[in-house]
Coordinates of C-alpha atoms and ligand atoms in Angstrom, one line a residue:
M53 CA -92.5 -72.5 23.5
S54 CA -93.3 -69.5 25.7
S55 CA -96.2 -67.5 24.7
H56 CA -94.5 -64.4 26.0
N57 CA -92.1 -64.5 23.1
M58 CA -92.9 -63.0 19.7
I59 CA -90.1 -64.2 17.9
E60 CA -87.6 -67.1 18.7
I61 CA -84.3 -67.6 16.9
R62 CA -82.6 -71.0 17.2
G63 CA -79.2 -72.0 15.7
L64 CA -79.4 -69.5 13.0
D65 CA -76.4 -69.4 10.5
S66 CA -76.2 -67.0 7.6
H67 CA -74.0 -66.8 4.5
Y68 CA -73.4 -64.4 1.7
K69 CA -72.0 -66.2 -1.3
G70 CA -70.6 -69.0 0.8
R71 CA -69.1 -66.7 3.4
Q72 CA -70.5 -67.2 6.8
V73 CA -71.5 -64.1 8.7
L74 CA -73.8 -65.4 11.5
F75 CA -73.0 -68.4 13.6
N76 CA -75.5 -70.3 15.6
I77 CA -77.5 -67.3 16.8
G78 CA -80.3 -68.1 19.3
F79 CA -82.4 -65.9 21.5
A80 CA -86.0 -64.9 22.0
I81 CA -87.7 -61.6 21.4
P82 CA -90.4 -61.0 24.1
H83 CA -93.9 -59.6 23.4
K84 CA -94.4 -55.9 23.9
K85 CA -90.8 -55.2 25.0
V86 CA -87.9 -53.3 23.4
T87 CA -85.0 -55.6 22.4
V88 CA -81.8 -53.8 21.4
I89 CA -79.2 -55.5 19.2
M90 CA -75.7 -54.1 19.6
G91 CA -72.3 -54.8 18.2
R92 CA -69.6 -53.3 16.1
S93 CA -69.9 -52.4 12.4
G94 CA -70.0 -55.5 10.3
C95 CA -70.9 -57.9 13.2
G96 CA -74.1 -58.9 11.4
K97 CA -76.8 -56.9 13.0
T98 CA -78.5 -55.8 9.7
T99 CA -78.1 -59.4 8.3
L100 CA -79.9 -60.7 11.5
L101 CA -82.8 -58.2 10.9
R102 CA -83.1 -59.2 7.3
H103 CA -83.7 -62.8 8.5
L104 CA -86.3 -61.6 11.1
I105 CA -88.2 -59.6 8.5
G106 CA -88.2 -62.4 5.9
L107 CA -85.9 -60.6 3.4
K108 CA -83.2 -63.3 3.7
P109 CA -84.5 -66.8 3.9
S110 CA -83.6 -68.8 6.9
E111 CA -83.4 -72.7 7.0
S112 CA -86.5 -74.3 8.3
G113 CA -86.6 -74.5 12.1
R114 CA -84.5 -71.4 12.7
V115 CA -86.8 -68.5 13.1
F116 CA -90.3 -68.8 14.7
V117 CA -93.0 -66.2 14.9
E118 CA -95.4 -66.9 17.8
G119 CA -94.3 -70.5 17.5
Q120 CA -94.7 -70.7 13.7
D121 CA -91.7 -71.7 11.7
M122 CA -91.0 -68.8 9.3
G123 CA -89.3 -71.3 7.0
S124 CA -92.6 -73.0 6.4
F125 CA -94.5 -69.8 5.5
D126 CA -95.9 -69.9 2.1
E127 CA -96.3 -66.7 0.1
K128 CA -99.5 -65.9 1.8
G129 CA -98.1 -66.6 5.3
M130 CA -95.2 -64.3 4.5
A131 CA -97.5 -61.6 3.2
N132 CA -99.5 -61.8 6.4
Y133 CA -96.4 -61.6 8.5
R134 CA -95.2 -58.5 6.5
R135 CA -98.6 -56.8 7.2
R136 CA -97.9 -57.2 10.9
I137 CA -94.4 -55.6 10.9
G138 CA -93.0 -52.1 10.2
V139 CA -89.5 -51.6 9.3
L140 CA -87.2 -48.5 9.4
F141 CA -84.2 -49.4 7.3
Q142 CA -80.7 -48.2 8.1
S143 CA -80.8 -45.8 5.2
G144 CA -84.2 -44.4 6.0
A145 CA -85.0 -45.2 2.4
L146 CA -87.7 -42.7 1.6
F147 CA -88.9 -42.4 -2.0
N148 CA -87.2 -39.2 -3.2
S149 CA -89.8 -38.3 -5.8
L150 CA -92.7 -38.5 -3.3
T151 CA -93.6 -35.9 -0.7
V152 CA -93.4 -36.8 2.9
S153 CA -97.1 -37.6 3.2
Q154 CA -97.1 -39.5 -0.1
N155 CA -94.2 -41.6 1.4
I156 CA -96.2 -42.5 4.5
A157 CA -99.3 -43.4 2.3
V158 CA -97.4 -46.0 0.2
P159 CA -97.9 -49.0 2.6
L160 CA -101.4 -48.0 3.1
K161 CA -102.1 -47.9 -0.7
V162 CA -100.2 -51.2 -1.2
H163 CA -101.8 -53.2 1.6
T164 CA -105.3 -51.7 2.1
R165 CA -108.3 -50.6 0.1
L166 CA -108.8 -47.5 2.2
S167 CA -110.2 -44.4 0.6
D168 CA -107.7 -41.6 -0.3
E169 CA -109.2 -39.4 2.4
T170 CA -108.9 -42.1 5.1
I171 CA -105.3 -42.7 4.0
R172 CA -104.6 -39.0 4.2
I173 CA -105.9 -38.8 7.8
M174 CA -104.1 -41.9 8.8
S175 CA -100.8 -40.5 7.4
L176 CA -101.4 -37.3 9.2
I177 CA -101.8 -39.1 12.5
K178 CA -98.5 -40.9 12.0
L179 CA -96.7 -37.6 11.1
H180 CA -98.1 -36.1 14.2
L181 CA -96.7 -38.9 16.2
V182 CA -93.2 -38.2 15.0
G183 CA -93.5 -34.5 15.1
L184 CA -93.7 -33.8 11.3
A185 CA -97.1 -32.7 10.9
D186 CA -96.1 -29.4 9.5
F187 CA -94.0 -31.0 6.8
L188 CA -96.5 -32.9 4.9
D189 CA -95.7 -31.5 1.5
Y190 CA -91.9 -31.4 1.7
M191 CA -89.8 -33.5 -0.4
P192 CA -87.3 -35.8 1.4
S193 CA -84.4 -33.7 0.0
Q194 CA -85.8 -30.7 2.0
L195 CA -85.7 -32.6 5.3
S196 CA -82.8 -32.7 7.7
G197 CA -81.2 -36.1 8.5
G198 CA -83.2 -36.4 11.7
M199 CA -86.4 -35.5 10.0
R200 CA -85.8 -38.0 7.4
K201 CA -85.4 -40.7 10.0
R202 CA -88.6 -39.6 11.6
A203 CA -90.5 -39.6 8.3
G204 CA -89.1 -43.2 7.7
L205 CA -90.4 -44.1 11.1
A206 CA -93.8 -42.7 10.4
R207 CA -93.9 -44.7 7.2
A208 CA -92.9 -47.9 9.2
L209 CA -95.8 -47.1 11.6
A210 CA -98.3 -46.5 8.8
M211 CA -99.9 -49.9 9.1
D212 CA -100.0 -49.9 12.9
P213 CA -97.6 -52.8 13.1
E214 CA -97.5 -55.2 16.0
I215 CA -93.7 -55.6 15.6
L216 CA -91.5 -52.7 14.7
F217 CA -87.9 -53.2 13.4
V218 CA -85.6 -50.1 13.5
D219 CA -82.1 -50.3 12.1
E220 CA -79.9 -47.4 13.6
P221 CA -82.5 -44.9 14.4
S222 CA -80.0 -42.4 15.8
S223 CA -76.8 -42.8 13.8
G224 CA -75.6 -39.5 12.4
L225 CA -78.1 -37.5 14.5
D226 CA -77.2 -34.9 17.2
P227 CA -77.6 -36.1 20.7
I228 CA -80.7 -34.2 21.4
T229 CA -82.6 -35.4 18.2
A230 CA -81.3 -38.9 19.0
A231 CA -82.7 -38.7 22.6
G232 CA -86.1 -37.6 21.0
L233 CA -86.2 -40.8 18.9
D234 CA -85.4 -42.9 21.9
D235 CA -88.4 -41.3 23.8
L236 CA -90.6 -41.9 20.9
I237 CA -89.6 -45.6 20.8
L238 CA -90.4 -45.9 24.5
E239 CA -93.7 -44.2 23.9
L240 CA -94.7 -46.6 21.3
R241 CA -94.1 -49.6 23.6
E242 CA -96.0 -47.8 26.4
T243 CA -99.0 -46.5 24.5
L244 CA -99.3 -49.0 21.6
G245 CA -97.9 -52.1 23.3
M246 CA -95.5 -52.7 20.3
T247 CA -92.8 -55.3 20.2
I248 CA -89.8 -53.4 19.1
I249 CA -86.4 -54.4 17.9
V250 CA -83.8 -51.7 17.6
V251 CA -80.4 -52.0 16.2
T252 CA -77.9 -49.5 17.5
H253 CA -74.3 -49.0 18.4
E254 CA -75.1 -46.1 20.7
L255 CA -74.6 -47.7 24.1
E256 CA -76.1 -44.9 26.1
S257 CA -79.3 -45.1 24.0
A258 CA -79.4 -48.9 24.3
V259 CA -79.1 -48.8 28.0
K260 CA -82.0 -46.2 28.1
I261 CA -84.5 -48.0 25.9
A262 CA -83.8 -51.7 26.2
D263 CA -85.8 -54.2 28.1
Q264 CA -83.5 -56.7 26.7
M265 CA -80.0 -56.3 25.1
V266 CA -78.4 -58.7 22.7
V267 CA -74.7 -58.1 22.1
M268 CA -73.1 -59.6 19.0
D269 CA -69.5 -59.9 18.1
R270 CA -68.2 -61.0 14.6
G271 CA -71.3 -62.9 13.8
N272 CA -71.7 -64.6 17.2
L273 CA -74.0 -63.9 20.1
L274 CA -71.9 -62.6 22.9
A275 CA -74.5 -61.9 25.6
V276 CA -78.4 -61.6 26.2
G277 CA -79.8 -59.9 29.2
T278 CA -81.3 -56.8 30.7
P279 CA -79.2 -53.7 30.6
D280 CA -78.3 -54.3 34.2
E281 CA -77.3 -57.8 33.5
I282 CA -75.1 -56.8 30.7
R283 CA -73.5 -54.0 32.7
S284 CA -72.7 -56.2 35.5
S285 CA -71.5 -59.0 33.3
Q286 CA -68.2 -60.6 34.5
D287 CA -67.5 -61.9 31.1
E288 CA -64.2 -60.4 29.8
T289 CA -65.4 -60.2 26.2
V290 CA -68.6 -58.3 27.2
L291 CA -66.6 -55.9 29.4
R292 CA -64.2 -55.3 26.5
F293 CA -67.1 -54.5 24.3
L294 CA -68.6 -52.1 26.6
R295 CA -65.2 -50.4 27.1
R296 CA -64.6 -50.0 23.4
E297 CA -68.1 -48.7 22.8
A298 CA -67.6 -46.1 25.5
E299 CA -64.2 -45.0 24.0
E300 CA -65.7 -44.7 20.6
Q301 CA -68.3 -42.4 21.8
Q302 CA -65.7 -39.9 22.6
V303 CA -67.2 -38.6 25.8
N304 CA -65.2 -38.3 28.9
T305 CA -64.4 -42.1 28.9
E306 CA -63.4 -42.4 32.6
S307 CA -66.6 -40.8 34.0
Y308 CA -68.7 -42.4 31.4
L309 CA -67.4 -45.9 32.3
S310 CA -67.7 -45.5 36.0
R311 CA -71.3 -44.4 35.4
L312 CA -72.1 -47.3 33.2
L313 CA -70.1 -50.1 35.0
G314 CA -70.3 -48.8 38.6
R315 CA -67.8 -50.2 40.9
Q316 CA -66.4 -52.9 38.6
Y317 CA -64.5 -50.3 36.7
K318 CA -61.1 -49.3 37.7
A319 CA -59.6 -46.3 36.1
G320 CA -56.0 -47.6 35.8
E321 CA -57.2 -50.7 34.1
N322 CA -58.7 -48.8 31.1
S323 CA -55.8 -46.4 30.5
T324 CA -53.4 -49.3 30.5
R325 CA -55.6 -51.0 27.9
R326 CA -55.6 -48.0 25.8
Q327 CA -51.9 -47.6 25.9
G328 CA -51.6 -51.3 25.1
G329 CA -53.5 -50.6 21.9
V330 CA -56.6 -52.6 22.4
R331 CA -59.2 -51.5 19.9
Ligands
LIG3 N1 -75.4 -57.9 0.5 C1 -74.3 -58.4 1.0 N2 -73.6 -59.2 0.2 C2 -72.4 -59.7 0.8 N3 -71.9 -59.5 2.0 C3 -72.7 -58.8 2.8 C4 -73.9 -58.1 2.4 N4 -74.4 -57.4 3.4 C5 -73.6 -57.6 4.4 N5 -72.6 -58.4 4.1 C6 -71.5 -58.8 5.0 O1 -72.1 -59.4 6.2 C7 -71.3 -58.9 7.3 C8 -72.4 -58.4 8.3 O2 -72.9 -57.2 7.6 P1 -74.1 -56.4 8.3 O3 -74.5 -55.4 7.4 O4 -75.1 -57.4 8.8 O5 -73.3 -55.7 9.6 P2 -73.9 -54.6 10.6 O6 -73.7 -55.2 12.0 O7 -75.3 -54.3 10.3 O8 -72.9 -53.4 10.4 P3 -73.1 -51.8 10.5 O9 -73.2 -51.5 12.0 O10 -72.0 -51.2 9.9 O11 -74.5 -51.5 9.9 C9 -70.2 -58.0 6.8 O12 -69.1 -58.8 6.7 C10 -70.7 -57.6 5.5 O13 -69.5 -57.4 4.6
LIG4 MG1 -76.2 -52.6 9.7

């Protein structure tokens, strides 16, 4: 097994109450890189993350962390792993009855024996990092959507995780705030050397931040590669996915696609498809 991989997934299936939602997923997540998981709503991205953070048990031999089978982790092994990861859930999931700084302090209080003063300083550093240092004493309800996302990110970073999982960092945000989050993610990779896994369905953001892109379709793995490899894929299902995503983003589809796909894209082809009712 390659030592350059932080996590490896092999032949992972997943079910909810007998209904299969992931089918034979296999790919590797390299150390200190940004891996972006993409795919349409309901294709299984969050479910996959739940396996990777140990919230949904996987069969033995399916998920490996630095070569160690996660299925064989005992309680202590899982607790050790959890201490190495930070997670920003899709919902942001701040505690509404706690202030911003109290929210950030929660993981430090749970996992460490640091003094209150040290915890206060560490929380402040993380809030600085996400640009919220002036909002320490705000309640989550007093923050905008983008600020809540950033506060959630600060909490995910509280323990200085080696691996950061982020589910839909920019959904529901305006483009400028979303771009700011993208930059922050790149900064975390550059300055702290974090291994980062981001789930998104913003194609533009994915192309910007990804070292590696993973494209899923209805519980299956469609493609894995660099953004360039994905964009130059000849695979019809991948191309269809890129077209659909571009259409959904409601920008000027024609110019957007020619920018993303370069020469492979022919304007006539896309409009025919749209008239043909392809989703
Ligand atoms: N707790 C659950 N119980 C039962 N079924 C679930 C549960 N969570 C997700 N599913 C099902 O699993 C499938 C994948 O859902 P998942 O949340 O992983 O999709 P997603 O790719 O994250 O979608 P989105 O982009 O909308 O967040 C869906 O069919 C969904 O109905
Ligand atoms: Mg999801």
